[in-house]
Coordinates of C-alpha atoms and ligand atoms in Angstrom, one line a residue:
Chain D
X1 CA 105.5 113.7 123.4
X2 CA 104.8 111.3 125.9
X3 CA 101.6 110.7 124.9
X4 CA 102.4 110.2 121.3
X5 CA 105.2 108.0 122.5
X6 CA 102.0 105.7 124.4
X7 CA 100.7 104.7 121.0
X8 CA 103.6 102.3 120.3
X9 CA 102.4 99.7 121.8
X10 CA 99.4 99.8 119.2
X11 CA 101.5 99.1 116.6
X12 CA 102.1 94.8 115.9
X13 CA 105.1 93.3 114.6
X14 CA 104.8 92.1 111.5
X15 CA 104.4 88.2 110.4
X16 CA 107.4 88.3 108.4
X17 CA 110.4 90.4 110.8
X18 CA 112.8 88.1 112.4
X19 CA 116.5 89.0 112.9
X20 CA 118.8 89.4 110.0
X21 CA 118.2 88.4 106.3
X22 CA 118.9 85.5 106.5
X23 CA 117.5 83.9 109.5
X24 CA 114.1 84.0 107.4
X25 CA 114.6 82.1 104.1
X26 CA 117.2 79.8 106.9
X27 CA 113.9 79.1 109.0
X28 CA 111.1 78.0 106.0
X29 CA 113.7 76.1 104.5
X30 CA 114.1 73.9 107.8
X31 CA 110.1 73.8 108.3
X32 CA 109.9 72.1 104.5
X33 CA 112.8 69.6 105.6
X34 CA 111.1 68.8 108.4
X35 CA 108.0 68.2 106.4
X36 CA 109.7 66.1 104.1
X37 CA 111.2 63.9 106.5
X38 CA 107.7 63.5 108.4
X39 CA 106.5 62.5 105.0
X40 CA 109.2 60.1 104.7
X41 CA 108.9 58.6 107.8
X42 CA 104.9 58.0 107.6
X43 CA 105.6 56.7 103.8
X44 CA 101.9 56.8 103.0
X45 CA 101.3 59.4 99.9
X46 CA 97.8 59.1 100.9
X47 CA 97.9 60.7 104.4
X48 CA 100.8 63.0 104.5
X49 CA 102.2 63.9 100.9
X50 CA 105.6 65.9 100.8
X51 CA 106.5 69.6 99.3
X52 CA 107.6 67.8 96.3
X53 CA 104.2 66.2 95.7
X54 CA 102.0 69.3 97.0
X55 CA 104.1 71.6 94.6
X56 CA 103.4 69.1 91.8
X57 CA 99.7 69.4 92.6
X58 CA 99.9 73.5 93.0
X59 CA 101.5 73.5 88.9
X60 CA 98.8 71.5 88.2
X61 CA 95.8 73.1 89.5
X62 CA 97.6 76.5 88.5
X63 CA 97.9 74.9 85.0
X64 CA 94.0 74.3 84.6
X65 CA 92.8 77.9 86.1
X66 CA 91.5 76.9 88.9
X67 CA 94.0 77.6 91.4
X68 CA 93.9 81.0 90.2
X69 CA 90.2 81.0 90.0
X70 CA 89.4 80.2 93.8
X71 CA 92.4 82.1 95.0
X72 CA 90.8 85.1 92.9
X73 CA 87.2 84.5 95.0
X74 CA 88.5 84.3 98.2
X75 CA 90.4 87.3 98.0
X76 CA 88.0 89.4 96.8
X77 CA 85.6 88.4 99.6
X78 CA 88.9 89.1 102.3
X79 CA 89.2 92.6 100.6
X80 CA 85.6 93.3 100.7
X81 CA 85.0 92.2 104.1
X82 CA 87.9 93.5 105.1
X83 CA 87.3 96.9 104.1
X84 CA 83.7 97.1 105.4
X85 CA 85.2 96.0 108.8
X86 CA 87.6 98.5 108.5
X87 CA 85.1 101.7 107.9
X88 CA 82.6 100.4 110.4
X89 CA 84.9 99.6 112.7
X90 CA 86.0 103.2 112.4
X91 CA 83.1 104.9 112.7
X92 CA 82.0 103.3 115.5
X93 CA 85.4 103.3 117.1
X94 CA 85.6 107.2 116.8
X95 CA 82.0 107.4 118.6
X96 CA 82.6 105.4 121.3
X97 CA 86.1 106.8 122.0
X98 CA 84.6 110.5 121.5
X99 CA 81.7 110.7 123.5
X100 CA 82.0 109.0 127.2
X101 CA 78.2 109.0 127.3
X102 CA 78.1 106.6 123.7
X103 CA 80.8 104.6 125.3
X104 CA 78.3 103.7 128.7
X105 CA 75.5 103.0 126.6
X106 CA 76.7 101.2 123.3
X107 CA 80.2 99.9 124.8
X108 CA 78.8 97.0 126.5
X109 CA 77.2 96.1 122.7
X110 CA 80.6 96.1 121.7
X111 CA 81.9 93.6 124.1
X112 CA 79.0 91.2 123.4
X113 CA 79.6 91.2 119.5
X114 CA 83.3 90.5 120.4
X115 CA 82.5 87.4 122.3
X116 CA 79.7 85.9 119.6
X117 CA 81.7 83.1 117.9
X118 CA 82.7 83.3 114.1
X119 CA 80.5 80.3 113.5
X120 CA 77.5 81.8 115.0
X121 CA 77.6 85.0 112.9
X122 CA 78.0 83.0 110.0
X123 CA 75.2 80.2 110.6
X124 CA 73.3 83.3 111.5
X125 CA 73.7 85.5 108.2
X126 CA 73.3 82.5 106.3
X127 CA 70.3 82.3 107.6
X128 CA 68.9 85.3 107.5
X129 CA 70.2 87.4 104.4
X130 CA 70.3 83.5 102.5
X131 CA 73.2 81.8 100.5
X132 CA 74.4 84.2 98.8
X133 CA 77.2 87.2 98.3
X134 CA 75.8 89.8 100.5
X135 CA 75.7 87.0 103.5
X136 CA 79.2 85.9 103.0
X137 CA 81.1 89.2 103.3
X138 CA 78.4 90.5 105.7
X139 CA 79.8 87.4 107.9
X140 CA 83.1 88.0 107.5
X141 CA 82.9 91.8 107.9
X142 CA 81.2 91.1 111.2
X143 CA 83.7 89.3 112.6
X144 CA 86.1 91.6 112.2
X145 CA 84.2 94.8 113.4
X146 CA 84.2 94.6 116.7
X147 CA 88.2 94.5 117.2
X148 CA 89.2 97.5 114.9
X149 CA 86.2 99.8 116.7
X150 CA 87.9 98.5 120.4
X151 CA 91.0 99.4 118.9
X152 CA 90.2 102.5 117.3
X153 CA 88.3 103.4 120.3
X154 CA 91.6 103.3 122.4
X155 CA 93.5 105.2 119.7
X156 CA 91.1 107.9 119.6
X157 CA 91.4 108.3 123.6
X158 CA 94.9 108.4 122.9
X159 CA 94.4 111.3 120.6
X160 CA 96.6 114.1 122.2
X161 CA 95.0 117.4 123.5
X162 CA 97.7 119.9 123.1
X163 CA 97.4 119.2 119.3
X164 CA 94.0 119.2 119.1
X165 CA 93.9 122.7 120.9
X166 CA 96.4 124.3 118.4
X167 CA 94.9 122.8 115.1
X168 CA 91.7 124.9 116.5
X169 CA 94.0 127.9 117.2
X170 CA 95.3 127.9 113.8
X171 CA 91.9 127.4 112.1
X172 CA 93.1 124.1 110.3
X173 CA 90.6 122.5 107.9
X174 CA 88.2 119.4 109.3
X175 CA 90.3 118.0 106.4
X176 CA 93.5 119.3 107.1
X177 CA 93.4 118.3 111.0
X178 CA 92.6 114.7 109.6
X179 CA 95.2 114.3 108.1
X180 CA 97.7 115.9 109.3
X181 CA 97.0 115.7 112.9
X182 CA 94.5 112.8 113.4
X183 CA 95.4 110.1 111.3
X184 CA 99.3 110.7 111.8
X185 CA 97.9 109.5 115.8
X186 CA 95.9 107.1 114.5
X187 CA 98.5 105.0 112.3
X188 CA 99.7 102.8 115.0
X189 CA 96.5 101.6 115.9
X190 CA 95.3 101.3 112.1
X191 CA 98.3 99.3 111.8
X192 CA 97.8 96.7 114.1
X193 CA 93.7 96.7 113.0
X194 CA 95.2 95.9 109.6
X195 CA 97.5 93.2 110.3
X196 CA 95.3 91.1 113.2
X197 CA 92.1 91.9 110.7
X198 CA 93.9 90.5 107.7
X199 CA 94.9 87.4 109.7
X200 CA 91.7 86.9 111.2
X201 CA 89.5 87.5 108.0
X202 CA 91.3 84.7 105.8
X203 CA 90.3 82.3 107.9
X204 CA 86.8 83.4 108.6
X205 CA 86.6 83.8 104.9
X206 CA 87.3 80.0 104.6
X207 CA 84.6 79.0 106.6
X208 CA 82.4 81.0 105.1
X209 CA 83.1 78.8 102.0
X210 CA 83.2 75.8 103.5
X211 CA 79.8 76.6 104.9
X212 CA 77.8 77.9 101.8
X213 CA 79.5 79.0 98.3
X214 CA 80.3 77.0 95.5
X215 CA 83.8 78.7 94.7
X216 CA 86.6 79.8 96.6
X217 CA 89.5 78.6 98.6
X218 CA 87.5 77.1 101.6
X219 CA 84.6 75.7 99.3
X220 CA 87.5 73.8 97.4
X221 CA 89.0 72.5 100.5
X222 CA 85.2 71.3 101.5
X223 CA 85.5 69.9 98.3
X224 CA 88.7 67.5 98.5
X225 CA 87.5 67.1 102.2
X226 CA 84.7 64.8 101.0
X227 CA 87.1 63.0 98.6
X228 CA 89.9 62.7 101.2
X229 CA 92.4 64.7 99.1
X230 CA 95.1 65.7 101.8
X231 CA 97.1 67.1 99.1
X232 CA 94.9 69.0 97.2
X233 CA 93.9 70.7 100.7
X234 CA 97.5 71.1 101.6
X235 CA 98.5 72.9 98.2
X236 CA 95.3 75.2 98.2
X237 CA 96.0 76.3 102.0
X238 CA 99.1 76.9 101.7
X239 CA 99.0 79.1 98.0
X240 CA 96.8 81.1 100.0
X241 CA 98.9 81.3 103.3
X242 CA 101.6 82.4 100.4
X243 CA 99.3 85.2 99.2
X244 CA 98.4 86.7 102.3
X245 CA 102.1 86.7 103.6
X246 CA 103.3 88.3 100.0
X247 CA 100.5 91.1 100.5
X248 CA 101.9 91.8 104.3
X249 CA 105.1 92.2 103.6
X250 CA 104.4 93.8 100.1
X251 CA 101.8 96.6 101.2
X252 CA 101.6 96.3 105.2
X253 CA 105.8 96.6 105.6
X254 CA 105.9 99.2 102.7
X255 CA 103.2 101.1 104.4
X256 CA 104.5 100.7 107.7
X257 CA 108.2 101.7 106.8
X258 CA 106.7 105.1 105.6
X259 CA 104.2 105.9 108.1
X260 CA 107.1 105.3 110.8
X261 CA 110.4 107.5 109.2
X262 CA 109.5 110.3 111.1
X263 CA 109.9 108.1 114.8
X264 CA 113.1 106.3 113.8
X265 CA 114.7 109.4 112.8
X266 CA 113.5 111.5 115.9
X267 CA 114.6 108.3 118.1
X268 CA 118.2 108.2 116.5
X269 CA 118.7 111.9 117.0
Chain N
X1 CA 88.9 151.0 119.4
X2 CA 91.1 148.0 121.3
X3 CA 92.1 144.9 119.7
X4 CA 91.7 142.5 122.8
X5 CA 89.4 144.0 125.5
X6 CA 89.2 141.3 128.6
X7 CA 85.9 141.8 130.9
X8 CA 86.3 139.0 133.3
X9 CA 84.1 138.1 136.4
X10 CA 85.9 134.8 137.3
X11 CA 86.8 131.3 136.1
X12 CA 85.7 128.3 138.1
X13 CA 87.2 124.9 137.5
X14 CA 86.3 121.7 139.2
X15 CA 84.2 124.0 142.0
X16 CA 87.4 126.0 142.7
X17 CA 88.3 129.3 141.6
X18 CA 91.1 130.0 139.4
X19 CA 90.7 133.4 137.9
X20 CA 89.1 136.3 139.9
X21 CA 88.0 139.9 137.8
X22 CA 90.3 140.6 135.5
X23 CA 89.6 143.7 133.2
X24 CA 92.4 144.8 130.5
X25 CA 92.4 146.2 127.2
X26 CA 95.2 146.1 124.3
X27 CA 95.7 148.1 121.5
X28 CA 97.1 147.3 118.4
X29 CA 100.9 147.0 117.8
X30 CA 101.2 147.0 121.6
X31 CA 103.1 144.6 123.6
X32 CA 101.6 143.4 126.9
X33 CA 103.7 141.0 129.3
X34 CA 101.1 139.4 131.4
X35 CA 103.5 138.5 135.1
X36 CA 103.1 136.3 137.5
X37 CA 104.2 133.5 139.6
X38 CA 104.1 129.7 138.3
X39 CA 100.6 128.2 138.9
X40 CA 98.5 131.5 139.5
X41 CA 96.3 130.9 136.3
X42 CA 98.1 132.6 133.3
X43 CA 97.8 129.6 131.0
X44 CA 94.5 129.8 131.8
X45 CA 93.6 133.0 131.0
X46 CA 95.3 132.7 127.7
X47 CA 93.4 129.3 126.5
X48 CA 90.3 131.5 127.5
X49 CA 91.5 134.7 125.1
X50 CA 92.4 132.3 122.7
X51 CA 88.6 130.5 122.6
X52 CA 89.6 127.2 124.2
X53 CA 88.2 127.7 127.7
X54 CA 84.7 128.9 127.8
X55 CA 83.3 128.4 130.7
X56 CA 84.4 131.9 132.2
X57 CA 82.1 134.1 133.8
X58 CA 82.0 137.8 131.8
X59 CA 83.0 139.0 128.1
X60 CA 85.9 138.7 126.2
X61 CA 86.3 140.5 122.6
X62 CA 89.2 138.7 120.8
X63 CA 90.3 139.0 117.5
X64 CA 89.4 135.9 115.2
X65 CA 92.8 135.8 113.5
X66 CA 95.1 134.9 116.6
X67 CA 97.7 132.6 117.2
X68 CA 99.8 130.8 119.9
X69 CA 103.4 129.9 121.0
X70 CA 103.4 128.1 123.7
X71 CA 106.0 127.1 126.1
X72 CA 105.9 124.1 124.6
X73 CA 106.3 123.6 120.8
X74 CA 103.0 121.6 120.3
X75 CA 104.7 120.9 116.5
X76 CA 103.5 117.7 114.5
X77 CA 106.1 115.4 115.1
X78 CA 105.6 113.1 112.2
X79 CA 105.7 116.2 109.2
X80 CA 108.9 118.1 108.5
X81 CA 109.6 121.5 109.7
X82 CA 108.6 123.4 106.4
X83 CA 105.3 120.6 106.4
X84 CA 104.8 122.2 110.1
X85 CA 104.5 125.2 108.2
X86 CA 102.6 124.9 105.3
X87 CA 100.2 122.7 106.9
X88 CA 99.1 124.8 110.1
X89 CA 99.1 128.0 108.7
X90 CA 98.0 127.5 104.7
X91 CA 101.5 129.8 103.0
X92 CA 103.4 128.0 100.4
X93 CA 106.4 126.3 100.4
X94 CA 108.3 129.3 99.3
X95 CA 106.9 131.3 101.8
X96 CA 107.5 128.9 104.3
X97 CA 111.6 128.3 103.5
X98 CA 111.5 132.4 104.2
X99 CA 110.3 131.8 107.4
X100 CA 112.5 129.1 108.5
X101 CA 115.4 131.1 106.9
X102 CA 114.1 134.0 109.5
X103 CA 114.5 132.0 112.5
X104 CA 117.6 130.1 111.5
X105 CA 116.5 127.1 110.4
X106 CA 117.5 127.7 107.2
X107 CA 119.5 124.5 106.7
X108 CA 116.5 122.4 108.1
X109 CA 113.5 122.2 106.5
X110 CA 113.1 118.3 105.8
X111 CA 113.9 117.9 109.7
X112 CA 111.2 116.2 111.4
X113 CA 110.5 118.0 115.1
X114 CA 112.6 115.3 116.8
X115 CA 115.4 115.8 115.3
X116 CA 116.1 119.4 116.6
X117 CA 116.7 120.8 119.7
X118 CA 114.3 122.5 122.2
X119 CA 115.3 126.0 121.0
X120 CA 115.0 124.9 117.3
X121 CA 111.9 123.4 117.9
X122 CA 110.7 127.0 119.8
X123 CA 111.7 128.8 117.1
X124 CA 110.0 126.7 114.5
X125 CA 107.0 127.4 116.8
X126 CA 107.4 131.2 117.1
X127 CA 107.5 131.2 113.1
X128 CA 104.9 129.1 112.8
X129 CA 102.3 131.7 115.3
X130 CA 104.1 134.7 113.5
X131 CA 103.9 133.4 109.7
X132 CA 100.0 132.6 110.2
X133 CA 100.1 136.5 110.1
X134 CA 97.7 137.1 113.4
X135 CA 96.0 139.7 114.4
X136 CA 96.9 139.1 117.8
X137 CA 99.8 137.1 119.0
X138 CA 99.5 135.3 122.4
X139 CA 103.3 133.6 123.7
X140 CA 103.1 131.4 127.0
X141 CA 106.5 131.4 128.9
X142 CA 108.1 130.8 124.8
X143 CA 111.6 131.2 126.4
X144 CA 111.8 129.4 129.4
X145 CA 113.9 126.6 130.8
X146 CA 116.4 127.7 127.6
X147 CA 120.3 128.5 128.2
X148 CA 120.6 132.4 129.1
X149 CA 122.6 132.5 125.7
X150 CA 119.3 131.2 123.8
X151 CA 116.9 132.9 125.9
X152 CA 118.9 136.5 124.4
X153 CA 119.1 135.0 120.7
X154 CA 115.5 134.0 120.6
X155 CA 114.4 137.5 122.1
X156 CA 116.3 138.9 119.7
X157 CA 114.6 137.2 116.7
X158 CA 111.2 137.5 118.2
X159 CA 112.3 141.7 118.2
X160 CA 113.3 141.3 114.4
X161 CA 109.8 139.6 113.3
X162 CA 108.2 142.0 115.5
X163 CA 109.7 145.0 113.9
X164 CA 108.8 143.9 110.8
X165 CA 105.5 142.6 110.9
X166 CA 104.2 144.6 113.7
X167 CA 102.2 142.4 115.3
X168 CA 100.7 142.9 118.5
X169 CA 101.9 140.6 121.2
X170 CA 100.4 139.3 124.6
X171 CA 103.3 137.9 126.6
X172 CA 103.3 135.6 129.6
X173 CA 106.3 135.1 131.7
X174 CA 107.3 135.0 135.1
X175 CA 110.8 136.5 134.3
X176 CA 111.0 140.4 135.5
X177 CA 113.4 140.9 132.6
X178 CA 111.7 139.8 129.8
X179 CA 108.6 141.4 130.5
X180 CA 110.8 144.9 131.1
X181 CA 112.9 144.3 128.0
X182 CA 109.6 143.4 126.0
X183 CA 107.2 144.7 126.7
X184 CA 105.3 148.3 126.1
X185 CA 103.1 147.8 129.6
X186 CA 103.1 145.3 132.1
X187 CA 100.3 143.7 134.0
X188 CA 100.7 141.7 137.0
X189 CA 98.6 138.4 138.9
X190 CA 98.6 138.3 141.9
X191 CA 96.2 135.2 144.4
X192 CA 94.7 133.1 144.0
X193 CA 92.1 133.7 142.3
X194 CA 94.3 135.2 139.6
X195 CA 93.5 139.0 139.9
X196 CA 95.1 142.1 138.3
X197 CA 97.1 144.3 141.0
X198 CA 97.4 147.9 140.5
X199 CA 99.5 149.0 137.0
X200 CA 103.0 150.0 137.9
X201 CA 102.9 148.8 141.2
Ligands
ADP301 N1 91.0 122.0 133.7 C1 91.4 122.4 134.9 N2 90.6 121.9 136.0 C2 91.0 122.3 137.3 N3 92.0 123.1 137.6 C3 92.8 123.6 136.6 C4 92.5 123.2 135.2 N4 93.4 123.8 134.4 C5 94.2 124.5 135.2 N5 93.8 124.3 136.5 C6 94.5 125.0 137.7 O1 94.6 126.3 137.5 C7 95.7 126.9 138.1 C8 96.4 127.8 137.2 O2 97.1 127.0 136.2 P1 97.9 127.7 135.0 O3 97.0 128.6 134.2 O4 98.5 126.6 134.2 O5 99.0 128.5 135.8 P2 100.3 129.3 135.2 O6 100.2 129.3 133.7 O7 100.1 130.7 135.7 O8 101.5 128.6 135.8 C9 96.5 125.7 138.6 O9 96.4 125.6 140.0 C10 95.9 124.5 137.9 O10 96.0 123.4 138.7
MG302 MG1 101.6 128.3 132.4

């Protein structure tokens, strides 16, 4: 068990789990008084606008459809990128963690697109593929590859033996040992691949707007940028820091509870 | 015509030998304990009957339907004990709930691996290597480091499914007693390199 035990570690907290119930709703709460007061205190609308203000700004924008419109882009393009990231990253992560031969040769690859800044990639597939789509997720999928194949490629190494000796004993199914005794291995470190990747991608996603499309959050904070609109940049960052914190605790936690019964109730026996 | 016939030369691991010549054969519905003391290379020979070592020296004709129970449980810890089951071995549900019922665990089936004990969790893994239905049944030490109480309970449901199903066992223990209470013959190590010594010696 010990070495199934080693994958813990893998696994990230999430964003969202503090102490009790009500430490949580306790803690935003102060961080919007404090905000309010810091609004107070500079008194210029212009500069620092309060919740009050921003949330007036949010109905408004929600009002005309375009909240909802740029919101709607921007996701899409952290899904999609996202998801490529995901796949390659675990392709390549299984291949490098499999094979100790792959790892010498295409390893060091691996380290080198770790280290290339987000802004390069992006200048760079703007570039080359043009202004379009296809460059815009292939920028943001980029990004993100590298980390879930290094982590992958740990998990995989991880991957314990003794099981993999008796799935072959008992004939199991290339399906059935994925499933049942893969993956099951794999969770911890898919886990904390999902929650870094979706908290890195939103944010390369935003540049990629900023730097070349003509919807989405980031292209909408470019936009009010150039007119000096603190508050409309406020209340479109911060719908979408409210999106991707409802989607962690609504799918990540969810999944996370259920992928993890089987460990609390062996630990409490 | 044998079952398992065992043609070994040797086994060399890491430029050092581990098992010398080693030539058995075992018929079907027989019971071999396989003796010897801790560390002389019985696992070994077992992983290479069982088609996970291959880099022996020499022949060895194994059934393809063959299982294992190991001396330890190697269950999936995150599915449930029926799951453990149905998933490793392809039977049903229903099938499955008979099984557990056979070895005691009626009462258990949504228990993940963690939550029973180290004889539960061996007898989840004797069902397991006895409901897969194999031609040949290979145990590793399946009884040891359990209280004597356990170790006669367990033997005595490992007789039961025997009995019934028939199936022909290879046995490895280092306990004289087990392997007399058993077993049909007995074959000894003795080495290093892991050889056979003479039968009934
Ligand atoms: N992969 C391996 N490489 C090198 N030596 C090994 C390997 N596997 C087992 N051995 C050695 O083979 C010997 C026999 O081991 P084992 O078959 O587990 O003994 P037993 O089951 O009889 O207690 C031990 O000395 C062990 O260190
Ligand atoms: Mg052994």
């Amino acid at each position: 068990m010990e070495r199934v035990a080693a994958g813990r570690h893998g696994g990230a907290r999430s964003l969202l789990s503090g102490q009790g119930p009500a430490t949580l709703p306790l803690s935003l709460c102060a961080l919007v008084v404090i905000w309010m007061l810091a609004a107070w205190i500079n008194a210029d609308a212009e500069l620092l606008p309060g919740p009050v203000e921003v949330l007036g700004i949010v109905r408004e924008e929600l009002a005309s459809g375009e909240l909802l419109h740029h919101v709607a882009w921007t996701l899409w393009r952290v899904v999609a990128g996202f998801s490529l990231a995901m796949l390659g990253g675990l392709a390549i992560g299984f291949a490098l963690g499999r094979s100790d031969t792959v790892d010498a040769w295409f390893g060091p690859w691996v380290i080198v697109a770790l280290n290339v800044p987000a802004l390069v990639v992006i200048v760079l597939c703007y570039l080359w593929i043009g202004l379009n789509e296809v460059a815009a997720i292939a920028a943001a999928a980029f990004n993100k590859t590298a980390m879930v194949a290094v982590n992958i490629r740990e998990g995989v190494r991880a991957l314990d033996p003794r099981l993999s000796d008796m799935a072959r004993v008992f004939r199991m199914s290339a399906l059935a040992r994925l499933r049942h005794v893969i993956l099951p291995q794999l969770w911890p470190f898919l886990a904390a691949s999902t929650r870094n990747g979706l908290a890195i991608i939103w944010k390369i996603v935003l540049v990629v707007e900023f730097l070349g499309r003509s919807n989405g959050v980031g292209f909408q904070i470019h936009l009010y940028f150039q007119l000096f609109e603190v508050g409309h940049v406020l209340a479109y960052s911060l719908t979408f820091v409210a999106v991707m914190l409802a989607i962690d605790v609504a799918l990540l936690q969810t999944w996370e509870r259920r992928t993890t019964r089987w460990r609390r109730l062996s630990e409490s026996h | 015509m044998a079952l398992l016939e065992v043609d070994l030369e040797g086994l060399w691991l890491s430029a050092q030998q581990i098992l010398g010549a080693i030539r058995f054969s075992q018929r079907r519905g027989e019971t071999i304990a396989l003796l010897g003391p801790s560390g002389i290379g019985k696992s070994t020979l077992l992983r290479c009957i069982a088609g996970l070592e291959r880099r022996y020296e020499g022949h060895i004709t194994a059934p393809d339907r063959l299982s294992t129970a190991f001396q330890e449980p190697t269950l999936l810890p995150w599915r449930s004990a029926i799951q453990n089951l149905t998933v490793t071995t392809g039977i049903g549900e229903a099938e499955a709930a008979i099984w557990l019922d056979r070895v005691g665990l009626g009462g258990r089936h949504s228990y993940f691996p963690g939550q029973l004990s180290l004889g539960q969790q061996r007898r989840l893994s004797l069902a397991r290597a006895i409901a897969a239905r194999p031609e040949l049944l290979l145990m590793d030490e399946p009884f040891v480091s359990l209280d004597p109480g356990l170790v006669d309970e367990m033997m005595t449901v490992f007789e039961g499914l025997r009995a019934a199903e028939g199936t022909t066992t290879l046995l490895v223990t280092h306990a004289e007693a087990e392997a007399e209470r058993l077993a049909d013959r007995v074959l000894r190590l003795g080495g290093p390199p892991a050889r056979l010594q003479a039968e009934g010696a």
